[in-house]
mmCIF file of N, CA, C and O in Angstrom:
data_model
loop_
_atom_site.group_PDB
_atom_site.id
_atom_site.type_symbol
_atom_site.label_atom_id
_atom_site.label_comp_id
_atom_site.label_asym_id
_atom_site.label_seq_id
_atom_site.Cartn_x
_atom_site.Cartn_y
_atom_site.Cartn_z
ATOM 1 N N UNK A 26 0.817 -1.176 0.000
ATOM 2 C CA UNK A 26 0.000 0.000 0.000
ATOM 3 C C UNK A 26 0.867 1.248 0.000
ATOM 4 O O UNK A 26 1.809 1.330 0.788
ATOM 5 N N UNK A 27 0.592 2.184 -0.823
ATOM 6 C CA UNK A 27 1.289 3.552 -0.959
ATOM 7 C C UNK A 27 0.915 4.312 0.413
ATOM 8 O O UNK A 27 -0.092 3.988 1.042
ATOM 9 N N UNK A 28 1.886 5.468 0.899
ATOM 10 C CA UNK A 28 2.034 6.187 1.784
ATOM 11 C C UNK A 28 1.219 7.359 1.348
ATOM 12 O O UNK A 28 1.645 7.774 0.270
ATOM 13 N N UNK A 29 0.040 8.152 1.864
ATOM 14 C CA UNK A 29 -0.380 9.147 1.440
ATOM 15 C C UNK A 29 0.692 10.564 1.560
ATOM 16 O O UNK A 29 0.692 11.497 0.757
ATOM 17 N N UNK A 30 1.287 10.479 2.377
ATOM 18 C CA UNK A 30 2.477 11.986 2.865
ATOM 19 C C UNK A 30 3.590 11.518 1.902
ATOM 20 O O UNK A 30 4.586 12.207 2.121
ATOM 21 N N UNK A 31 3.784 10.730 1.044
ATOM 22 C CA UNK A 31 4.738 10.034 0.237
ATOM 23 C C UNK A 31 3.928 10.927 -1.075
ATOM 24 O O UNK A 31 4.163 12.109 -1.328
ATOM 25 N N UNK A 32 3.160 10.254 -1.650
ATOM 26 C CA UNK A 32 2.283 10.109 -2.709
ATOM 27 C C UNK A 32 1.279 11.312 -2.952
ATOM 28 O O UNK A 32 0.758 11.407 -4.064
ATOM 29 N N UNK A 33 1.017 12.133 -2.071
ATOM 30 C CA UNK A 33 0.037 12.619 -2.383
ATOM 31 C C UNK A 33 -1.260 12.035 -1.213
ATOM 32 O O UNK A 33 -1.035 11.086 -0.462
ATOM 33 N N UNK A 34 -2.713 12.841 -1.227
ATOM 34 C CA UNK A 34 -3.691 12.132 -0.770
ATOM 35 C C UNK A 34 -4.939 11.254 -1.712
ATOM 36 O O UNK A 34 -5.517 11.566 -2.753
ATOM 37 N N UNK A 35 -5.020 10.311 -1.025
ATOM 38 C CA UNK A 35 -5.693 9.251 -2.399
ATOM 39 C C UNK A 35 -6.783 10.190 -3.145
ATOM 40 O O UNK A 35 -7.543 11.138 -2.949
ATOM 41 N N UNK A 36 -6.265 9.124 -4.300
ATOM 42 C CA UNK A 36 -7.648 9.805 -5.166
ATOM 43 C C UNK A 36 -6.855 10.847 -5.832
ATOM 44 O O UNK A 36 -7.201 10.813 -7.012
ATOM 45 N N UNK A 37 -5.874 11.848 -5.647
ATOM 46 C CA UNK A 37 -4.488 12.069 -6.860
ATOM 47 C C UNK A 37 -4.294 11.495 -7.403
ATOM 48 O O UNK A 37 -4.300 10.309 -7.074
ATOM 49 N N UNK A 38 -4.033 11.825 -8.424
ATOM 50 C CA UNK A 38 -2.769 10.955 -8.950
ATOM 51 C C UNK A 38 -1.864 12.274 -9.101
ATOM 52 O O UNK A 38 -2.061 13.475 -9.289
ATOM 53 N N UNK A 39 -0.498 11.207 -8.876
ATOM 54 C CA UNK A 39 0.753 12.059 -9.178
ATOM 55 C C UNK A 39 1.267 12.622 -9.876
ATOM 56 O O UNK A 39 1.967 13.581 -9.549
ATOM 57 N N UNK A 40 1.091 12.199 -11.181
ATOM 58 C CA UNK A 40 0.919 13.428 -12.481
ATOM 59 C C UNK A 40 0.283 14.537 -12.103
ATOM 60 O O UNK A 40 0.993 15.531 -12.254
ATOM 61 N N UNK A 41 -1.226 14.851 -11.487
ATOM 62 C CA UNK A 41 -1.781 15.963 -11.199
ATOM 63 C C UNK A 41 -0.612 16.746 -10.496
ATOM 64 O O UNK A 41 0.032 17.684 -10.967
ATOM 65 N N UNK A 42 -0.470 16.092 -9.140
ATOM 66 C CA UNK A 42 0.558 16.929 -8.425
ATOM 67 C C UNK A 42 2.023 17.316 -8.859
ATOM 68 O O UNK A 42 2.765 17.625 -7.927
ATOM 69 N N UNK A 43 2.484 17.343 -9.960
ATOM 70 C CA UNK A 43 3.571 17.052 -10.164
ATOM 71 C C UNK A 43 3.412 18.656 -11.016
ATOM 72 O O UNK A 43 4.071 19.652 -10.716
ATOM 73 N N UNK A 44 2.757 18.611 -11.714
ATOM 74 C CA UNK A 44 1.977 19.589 -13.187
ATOM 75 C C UNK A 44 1.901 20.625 -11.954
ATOM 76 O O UNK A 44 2.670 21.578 -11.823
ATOM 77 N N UNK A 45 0.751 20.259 -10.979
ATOM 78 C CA UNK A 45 0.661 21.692 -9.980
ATOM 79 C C UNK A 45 1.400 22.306 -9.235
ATOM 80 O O UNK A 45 1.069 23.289 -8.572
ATOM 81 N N UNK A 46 2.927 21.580 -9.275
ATOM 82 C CA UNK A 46 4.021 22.373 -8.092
ATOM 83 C C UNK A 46 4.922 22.745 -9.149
ATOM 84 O O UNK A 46 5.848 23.482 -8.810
ATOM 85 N N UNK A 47 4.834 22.278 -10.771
ATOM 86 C CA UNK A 47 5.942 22.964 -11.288
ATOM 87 C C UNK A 47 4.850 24.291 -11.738
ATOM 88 O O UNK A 47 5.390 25.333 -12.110
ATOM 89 N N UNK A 48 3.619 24.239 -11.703
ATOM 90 C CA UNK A 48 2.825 25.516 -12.554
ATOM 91 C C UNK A 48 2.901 26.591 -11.129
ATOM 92 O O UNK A 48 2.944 27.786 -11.418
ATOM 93 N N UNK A 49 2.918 26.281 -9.788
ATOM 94 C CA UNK A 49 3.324 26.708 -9.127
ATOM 95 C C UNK A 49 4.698 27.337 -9.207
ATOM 96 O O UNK A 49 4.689 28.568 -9.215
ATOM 97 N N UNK A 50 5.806 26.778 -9.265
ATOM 98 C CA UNK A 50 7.068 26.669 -9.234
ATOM 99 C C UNK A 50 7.852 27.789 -10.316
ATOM 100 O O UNK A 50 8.924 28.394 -10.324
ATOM 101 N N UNK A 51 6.755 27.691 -11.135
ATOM 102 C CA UNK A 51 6.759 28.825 -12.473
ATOM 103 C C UNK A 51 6.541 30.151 -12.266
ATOM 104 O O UNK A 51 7.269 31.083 -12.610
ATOM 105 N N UNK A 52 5.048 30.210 -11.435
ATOM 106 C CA UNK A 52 4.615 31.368 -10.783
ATOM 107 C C UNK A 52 6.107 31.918 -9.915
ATOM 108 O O UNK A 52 6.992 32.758 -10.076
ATOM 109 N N UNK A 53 5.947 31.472 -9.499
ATOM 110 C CA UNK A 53 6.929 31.499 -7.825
ATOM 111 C C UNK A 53 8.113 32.233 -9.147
ATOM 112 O O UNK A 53 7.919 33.390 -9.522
ATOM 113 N N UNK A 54 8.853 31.704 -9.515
ATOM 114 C CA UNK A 54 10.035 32.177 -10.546
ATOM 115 C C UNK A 54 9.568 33.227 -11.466
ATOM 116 O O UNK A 54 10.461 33.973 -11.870
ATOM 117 N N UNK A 55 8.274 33.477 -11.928
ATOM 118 C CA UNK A 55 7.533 34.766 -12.738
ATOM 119 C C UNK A 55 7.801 36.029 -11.680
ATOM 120 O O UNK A 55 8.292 37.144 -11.856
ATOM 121 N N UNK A 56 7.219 35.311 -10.417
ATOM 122 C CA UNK A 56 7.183 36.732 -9.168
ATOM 123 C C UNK A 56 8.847 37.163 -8.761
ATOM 124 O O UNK A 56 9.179 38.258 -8.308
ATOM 125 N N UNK A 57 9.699 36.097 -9.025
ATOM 126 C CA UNK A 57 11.130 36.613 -8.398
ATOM 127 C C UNK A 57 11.279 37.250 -9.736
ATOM 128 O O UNK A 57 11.636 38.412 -9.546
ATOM 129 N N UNK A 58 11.157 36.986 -11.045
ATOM 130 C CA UNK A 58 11.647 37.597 -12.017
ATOM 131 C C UNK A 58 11.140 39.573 -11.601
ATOM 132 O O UNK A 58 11.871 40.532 -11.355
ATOM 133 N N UNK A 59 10.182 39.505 -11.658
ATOM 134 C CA UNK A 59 9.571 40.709 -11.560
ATOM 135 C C UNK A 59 9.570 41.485 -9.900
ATOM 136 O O UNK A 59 8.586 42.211 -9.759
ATOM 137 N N UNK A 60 10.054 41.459 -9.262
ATOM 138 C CA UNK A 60 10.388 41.621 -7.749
ATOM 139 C C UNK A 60 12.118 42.055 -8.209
ATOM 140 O O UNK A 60 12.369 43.259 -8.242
ATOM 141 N N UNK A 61 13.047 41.244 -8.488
ATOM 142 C CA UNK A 61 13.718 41.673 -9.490
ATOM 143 C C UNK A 61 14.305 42.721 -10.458
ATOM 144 O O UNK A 61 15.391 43.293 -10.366
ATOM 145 N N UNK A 62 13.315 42.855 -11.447
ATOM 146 C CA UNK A 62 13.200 43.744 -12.676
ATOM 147 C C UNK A 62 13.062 45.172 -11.140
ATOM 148 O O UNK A 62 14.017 45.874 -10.806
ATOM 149 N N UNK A 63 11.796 45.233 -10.559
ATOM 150 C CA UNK A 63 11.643 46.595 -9.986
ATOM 151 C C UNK A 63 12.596 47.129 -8.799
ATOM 152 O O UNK A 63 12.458 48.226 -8.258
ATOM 153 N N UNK A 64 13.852 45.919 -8.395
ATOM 154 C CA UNK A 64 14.520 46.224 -7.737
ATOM 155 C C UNK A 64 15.828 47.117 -8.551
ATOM 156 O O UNK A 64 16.481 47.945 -7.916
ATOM 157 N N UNK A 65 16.077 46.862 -9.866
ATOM 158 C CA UNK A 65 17.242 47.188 -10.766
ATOM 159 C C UNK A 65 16.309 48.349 -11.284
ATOM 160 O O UNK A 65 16.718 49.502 -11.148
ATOM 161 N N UNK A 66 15.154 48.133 -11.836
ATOM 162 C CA UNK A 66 14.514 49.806 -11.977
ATOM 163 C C UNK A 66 14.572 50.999 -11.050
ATOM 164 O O UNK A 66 14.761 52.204 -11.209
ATOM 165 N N UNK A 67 14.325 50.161 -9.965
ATOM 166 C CA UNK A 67 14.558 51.567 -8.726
ATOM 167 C C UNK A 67 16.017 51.984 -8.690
ATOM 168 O O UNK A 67 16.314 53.179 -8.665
ATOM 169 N N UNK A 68 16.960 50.997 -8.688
ATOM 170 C CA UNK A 68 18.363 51.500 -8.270
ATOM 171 C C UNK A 68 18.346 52.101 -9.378
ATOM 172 O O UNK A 68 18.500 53.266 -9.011
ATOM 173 N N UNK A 69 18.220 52.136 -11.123
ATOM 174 C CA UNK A 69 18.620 52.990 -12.045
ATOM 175 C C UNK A 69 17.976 54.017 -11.933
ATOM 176 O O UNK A 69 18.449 55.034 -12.441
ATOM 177 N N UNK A 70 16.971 54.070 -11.386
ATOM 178 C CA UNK A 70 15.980 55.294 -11.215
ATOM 179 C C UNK A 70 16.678 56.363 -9.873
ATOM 180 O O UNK A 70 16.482 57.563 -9.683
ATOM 181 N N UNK A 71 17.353 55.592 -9.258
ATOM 182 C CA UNK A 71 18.252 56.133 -7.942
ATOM 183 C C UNK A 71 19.519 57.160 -8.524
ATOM 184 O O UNK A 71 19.932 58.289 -8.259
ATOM 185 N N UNK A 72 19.831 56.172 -9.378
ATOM 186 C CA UNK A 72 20.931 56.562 -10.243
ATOM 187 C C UNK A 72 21.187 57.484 -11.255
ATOM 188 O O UNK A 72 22.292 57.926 -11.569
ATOM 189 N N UNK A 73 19.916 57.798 -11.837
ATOM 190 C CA UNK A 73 19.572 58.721 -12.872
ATOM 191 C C UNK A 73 19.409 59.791 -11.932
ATOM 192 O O UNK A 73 19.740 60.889 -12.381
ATOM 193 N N UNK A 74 18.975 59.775 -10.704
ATOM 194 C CA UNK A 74 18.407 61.424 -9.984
ATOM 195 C C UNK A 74 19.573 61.817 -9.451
ATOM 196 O O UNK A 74 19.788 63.000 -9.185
ATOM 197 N N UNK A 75 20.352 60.956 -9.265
ATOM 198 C CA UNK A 75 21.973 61.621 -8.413
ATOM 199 C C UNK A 75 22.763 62.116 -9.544
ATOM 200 O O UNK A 75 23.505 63.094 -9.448
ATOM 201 N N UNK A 76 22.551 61.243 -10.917
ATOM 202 C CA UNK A 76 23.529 62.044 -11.648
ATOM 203 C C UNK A 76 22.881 62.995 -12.120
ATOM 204 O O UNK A 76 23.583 63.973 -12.379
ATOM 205 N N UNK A 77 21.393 63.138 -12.421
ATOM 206 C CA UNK A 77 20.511 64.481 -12.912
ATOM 207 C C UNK A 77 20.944 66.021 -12.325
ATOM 208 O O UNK A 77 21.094 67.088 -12.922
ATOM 209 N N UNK A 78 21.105 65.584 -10.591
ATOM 210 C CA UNK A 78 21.170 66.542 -9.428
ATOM 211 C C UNK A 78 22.895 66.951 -10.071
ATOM 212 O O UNK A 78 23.190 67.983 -10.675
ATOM 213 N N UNK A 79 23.684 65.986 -9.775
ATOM 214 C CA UNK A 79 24.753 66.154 -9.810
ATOM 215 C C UNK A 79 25.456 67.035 -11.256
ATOM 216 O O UNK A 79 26.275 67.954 -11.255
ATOM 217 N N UNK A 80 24.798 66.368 -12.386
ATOM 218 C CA UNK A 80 24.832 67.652 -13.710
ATOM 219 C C UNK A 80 24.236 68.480 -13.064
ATOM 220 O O UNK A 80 25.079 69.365 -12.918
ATOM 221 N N UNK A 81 23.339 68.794 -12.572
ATOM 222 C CA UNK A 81 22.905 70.490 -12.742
ATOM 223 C C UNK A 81 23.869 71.172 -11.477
ATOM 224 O O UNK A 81 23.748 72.389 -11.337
ATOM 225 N N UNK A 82 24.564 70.645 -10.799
ATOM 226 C CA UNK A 82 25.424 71.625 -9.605
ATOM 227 C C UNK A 82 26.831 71.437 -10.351
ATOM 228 O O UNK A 82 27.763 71.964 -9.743
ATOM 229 N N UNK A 83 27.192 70.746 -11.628
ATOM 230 C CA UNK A 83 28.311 70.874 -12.418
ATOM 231 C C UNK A 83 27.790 72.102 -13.224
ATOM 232 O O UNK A 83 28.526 73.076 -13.375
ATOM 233 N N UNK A 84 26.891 72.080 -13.595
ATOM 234 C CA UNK A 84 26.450 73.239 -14.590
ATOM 235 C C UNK A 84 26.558 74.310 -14.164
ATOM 236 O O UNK A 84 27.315 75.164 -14.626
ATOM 237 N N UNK A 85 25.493 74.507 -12.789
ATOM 238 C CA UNK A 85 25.875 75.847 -12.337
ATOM 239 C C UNK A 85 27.306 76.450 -12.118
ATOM 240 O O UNK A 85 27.702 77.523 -12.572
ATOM 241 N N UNK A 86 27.956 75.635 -11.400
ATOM 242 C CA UNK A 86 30.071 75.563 -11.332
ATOM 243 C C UNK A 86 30.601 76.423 -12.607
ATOM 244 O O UNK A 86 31.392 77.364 -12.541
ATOM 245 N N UNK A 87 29.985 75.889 -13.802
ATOM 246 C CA UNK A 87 30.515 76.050 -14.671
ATOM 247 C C UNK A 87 30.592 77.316 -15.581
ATOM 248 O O UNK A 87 31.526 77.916 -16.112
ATOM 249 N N UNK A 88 28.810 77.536 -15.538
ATOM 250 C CA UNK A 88 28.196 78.707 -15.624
ATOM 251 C C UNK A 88 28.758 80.105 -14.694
ATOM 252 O O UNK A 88 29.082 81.111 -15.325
ATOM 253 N N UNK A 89 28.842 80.098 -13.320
ATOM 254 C CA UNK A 89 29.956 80.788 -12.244
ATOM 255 C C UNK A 89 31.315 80.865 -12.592
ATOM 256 O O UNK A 89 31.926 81.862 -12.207
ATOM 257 N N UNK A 90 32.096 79.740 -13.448
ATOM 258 C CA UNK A 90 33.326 79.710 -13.812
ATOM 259 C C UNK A 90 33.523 80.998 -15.040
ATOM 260 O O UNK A 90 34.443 81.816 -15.036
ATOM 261 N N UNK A 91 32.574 80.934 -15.903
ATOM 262 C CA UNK A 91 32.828 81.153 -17.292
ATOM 263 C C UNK A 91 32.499 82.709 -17.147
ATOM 264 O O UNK A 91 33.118 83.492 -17.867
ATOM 265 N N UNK A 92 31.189 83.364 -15.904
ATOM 266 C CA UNK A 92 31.045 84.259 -15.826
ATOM 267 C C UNK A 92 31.839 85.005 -14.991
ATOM 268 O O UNK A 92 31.642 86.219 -14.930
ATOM 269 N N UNK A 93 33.062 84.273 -14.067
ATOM 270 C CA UNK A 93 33.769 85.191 -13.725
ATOM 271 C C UNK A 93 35.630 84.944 -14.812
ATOM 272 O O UNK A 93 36.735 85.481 -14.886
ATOM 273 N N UNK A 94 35.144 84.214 -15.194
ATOM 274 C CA UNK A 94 36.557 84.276 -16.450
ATOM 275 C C UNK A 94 36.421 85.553 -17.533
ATOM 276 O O UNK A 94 37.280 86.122 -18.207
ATOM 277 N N UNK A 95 34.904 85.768 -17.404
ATOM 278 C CA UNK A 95 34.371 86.773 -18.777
ATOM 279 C C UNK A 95 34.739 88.255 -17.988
ATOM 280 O O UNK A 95 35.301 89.137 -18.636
ATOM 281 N N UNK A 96 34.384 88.468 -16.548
ATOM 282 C CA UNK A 96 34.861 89.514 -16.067
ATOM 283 C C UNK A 96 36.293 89.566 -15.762
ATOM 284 O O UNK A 96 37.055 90.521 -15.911
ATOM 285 N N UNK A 97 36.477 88.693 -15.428
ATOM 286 C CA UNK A 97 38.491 88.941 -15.394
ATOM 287 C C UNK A 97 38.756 89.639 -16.509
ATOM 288 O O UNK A 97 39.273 90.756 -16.504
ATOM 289 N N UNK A 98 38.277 88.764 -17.911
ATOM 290 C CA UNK A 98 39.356 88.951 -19.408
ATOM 291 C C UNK A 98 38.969 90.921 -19.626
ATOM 292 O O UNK A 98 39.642 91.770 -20.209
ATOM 293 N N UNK A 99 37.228 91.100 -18.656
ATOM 294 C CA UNK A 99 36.853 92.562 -19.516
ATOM 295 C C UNK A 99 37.937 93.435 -18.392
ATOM 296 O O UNK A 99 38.154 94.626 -18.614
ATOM 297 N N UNK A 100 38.462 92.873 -17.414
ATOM 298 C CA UNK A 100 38.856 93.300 -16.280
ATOM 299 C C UNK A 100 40.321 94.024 -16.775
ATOM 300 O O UNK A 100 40.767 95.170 -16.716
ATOM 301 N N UNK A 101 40.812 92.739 -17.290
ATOM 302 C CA UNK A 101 42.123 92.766 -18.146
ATOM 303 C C UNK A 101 42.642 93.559 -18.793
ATOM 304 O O UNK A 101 43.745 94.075 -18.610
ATOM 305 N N UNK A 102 41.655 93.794 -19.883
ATOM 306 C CA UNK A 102 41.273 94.668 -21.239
ATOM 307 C C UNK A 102 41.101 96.098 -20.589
ATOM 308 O O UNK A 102 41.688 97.016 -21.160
ATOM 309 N N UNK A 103 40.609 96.293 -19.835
ATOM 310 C CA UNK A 103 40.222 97.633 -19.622
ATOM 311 C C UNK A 103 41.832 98.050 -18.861
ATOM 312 O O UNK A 103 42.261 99.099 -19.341
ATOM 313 N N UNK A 104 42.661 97.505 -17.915
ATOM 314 C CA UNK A 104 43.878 97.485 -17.821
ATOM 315 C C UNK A 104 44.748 97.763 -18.159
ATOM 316 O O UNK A 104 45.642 98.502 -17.746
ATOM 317 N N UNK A 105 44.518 96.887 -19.416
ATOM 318 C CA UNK A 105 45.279 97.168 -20.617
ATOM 319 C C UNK A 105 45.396 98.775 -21.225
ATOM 320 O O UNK A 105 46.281 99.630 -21.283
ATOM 321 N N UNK A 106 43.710 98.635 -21.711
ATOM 322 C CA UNK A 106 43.634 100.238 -22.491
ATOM 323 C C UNK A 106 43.891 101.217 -21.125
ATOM 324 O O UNK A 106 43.464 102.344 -21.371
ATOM 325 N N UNK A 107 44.227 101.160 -20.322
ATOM 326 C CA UNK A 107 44.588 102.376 -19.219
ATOM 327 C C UNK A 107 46.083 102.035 -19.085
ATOM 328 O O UNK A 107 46.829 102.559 -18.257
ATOM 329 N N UNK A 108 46.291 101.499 -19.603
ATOM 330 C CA UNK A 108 48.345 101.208 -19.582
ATOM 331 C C UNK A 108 48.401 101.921 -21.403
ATOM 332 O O UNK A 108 49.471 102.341 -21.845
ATOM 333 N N UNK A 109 47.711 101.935 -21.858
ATOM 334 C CA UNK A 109 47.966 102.235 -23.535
ATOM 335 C C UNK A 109 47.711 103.838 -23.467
ATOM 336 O O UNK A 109 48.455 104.678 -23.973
ATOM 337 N N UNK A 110 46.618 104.079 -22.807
ATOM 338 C CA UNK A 110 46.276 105.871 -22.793
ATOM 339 C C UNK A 110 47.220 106.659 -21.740
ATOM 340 O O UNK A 110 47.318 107.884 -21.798
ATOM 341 N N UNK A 111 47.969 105.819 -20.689
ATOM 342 C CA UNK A 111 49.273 106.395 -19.728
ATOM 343 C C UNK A 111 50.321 106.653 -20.939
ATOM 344 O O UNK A 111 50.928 107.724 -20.958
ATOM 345 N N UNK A 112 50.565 105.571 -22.065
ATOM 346 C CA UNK A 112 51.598 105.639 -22.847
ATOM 347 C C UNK A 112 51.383 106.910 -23.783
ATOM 348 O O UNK A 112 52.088 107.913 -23.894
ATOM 349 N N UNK A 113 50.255 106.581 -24.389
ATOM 350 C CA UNK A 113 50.010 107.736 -25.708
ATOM 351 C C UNK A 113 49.862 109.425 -24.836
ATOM 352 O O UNK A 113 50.185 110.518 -25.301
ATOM 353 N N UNK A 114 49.423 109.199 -23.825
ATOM 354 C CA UNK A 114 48.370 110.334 -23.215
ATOM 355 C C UNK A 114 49.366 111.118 -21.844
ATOM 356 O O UNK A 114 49.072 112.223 -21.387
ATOM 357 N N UNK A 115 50.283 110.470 -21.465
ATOM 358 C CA UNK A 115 50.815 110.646 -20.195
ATOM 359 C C UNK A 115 50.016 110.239 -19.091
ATOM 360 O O UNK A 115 50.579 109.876 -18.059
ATOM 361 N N UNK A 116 48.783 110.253 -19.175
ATOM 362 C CA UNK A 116 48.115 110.274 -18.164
ATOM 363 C C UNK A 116 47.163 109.040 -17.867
ATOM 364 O O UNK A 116 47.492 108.396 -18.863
ATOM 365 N N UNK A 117 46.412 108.389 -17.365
ATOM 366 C CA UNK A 117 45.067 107.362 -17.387
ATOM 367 C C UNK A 117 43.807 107.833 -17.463
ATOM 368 O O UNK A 117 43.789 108.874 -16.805
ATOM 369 N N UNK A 118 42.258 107.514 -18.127
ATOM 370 C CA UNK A 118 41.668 107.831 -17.942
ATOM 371 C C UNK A 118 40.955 107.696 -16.695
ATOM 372 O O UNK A 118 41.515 107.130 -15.757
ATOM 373 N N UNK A 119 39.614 108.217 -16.559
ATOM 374 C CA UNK A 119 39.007 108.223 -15.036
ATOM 375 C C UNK A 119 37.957 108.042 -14.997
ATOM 376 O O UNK A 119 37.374 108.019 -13.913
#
């Protein structure tokens, strides 16, 4: 006589049960797939906002860089033409 905790409970058959723990077993591996997928979506989604944040406080840097390089060079220039009007002029303008 077969063991029911072996076999199943009578009146199965084991083909049935066999079909229902791998269609189970499938599920179960569908849900890790996708549990998964939204764990690597979130971290890229993590990842996209730090480097989003992080370009725009390079940008601004950069934008601050370029606008005080633009006042140095007019800074320069004007320097300049007051070293050129001492030469021609004796004197600097005012």
């Amino acid at each position: 006589m077969r063991s029911p905790a072996r076999h199943g409970p009578p009146g199965k058959p084991k083909k049935f049960e066999t079909s229902l723990s791998r269609t189970e077993e499938i599920k179960r591996h569908k849900r890790q797939i996708e549990r998964k997928r939204s764990v690597v979506e979130a971290q890229i989604a993590a990842l996209r906002a730090g480097y989003e944040a992080e370009e725009e406080e390079l940008k601004k840097n950069i934008t601050e860089m370029e606008a005080r390089e633009k006042a140095a060079a007019q800074q320069r220039a004007r320097i300049a033409s007051l070293g050129m009007a001492d030469k021609e002029g004796g004197h600097a303008k005012k």
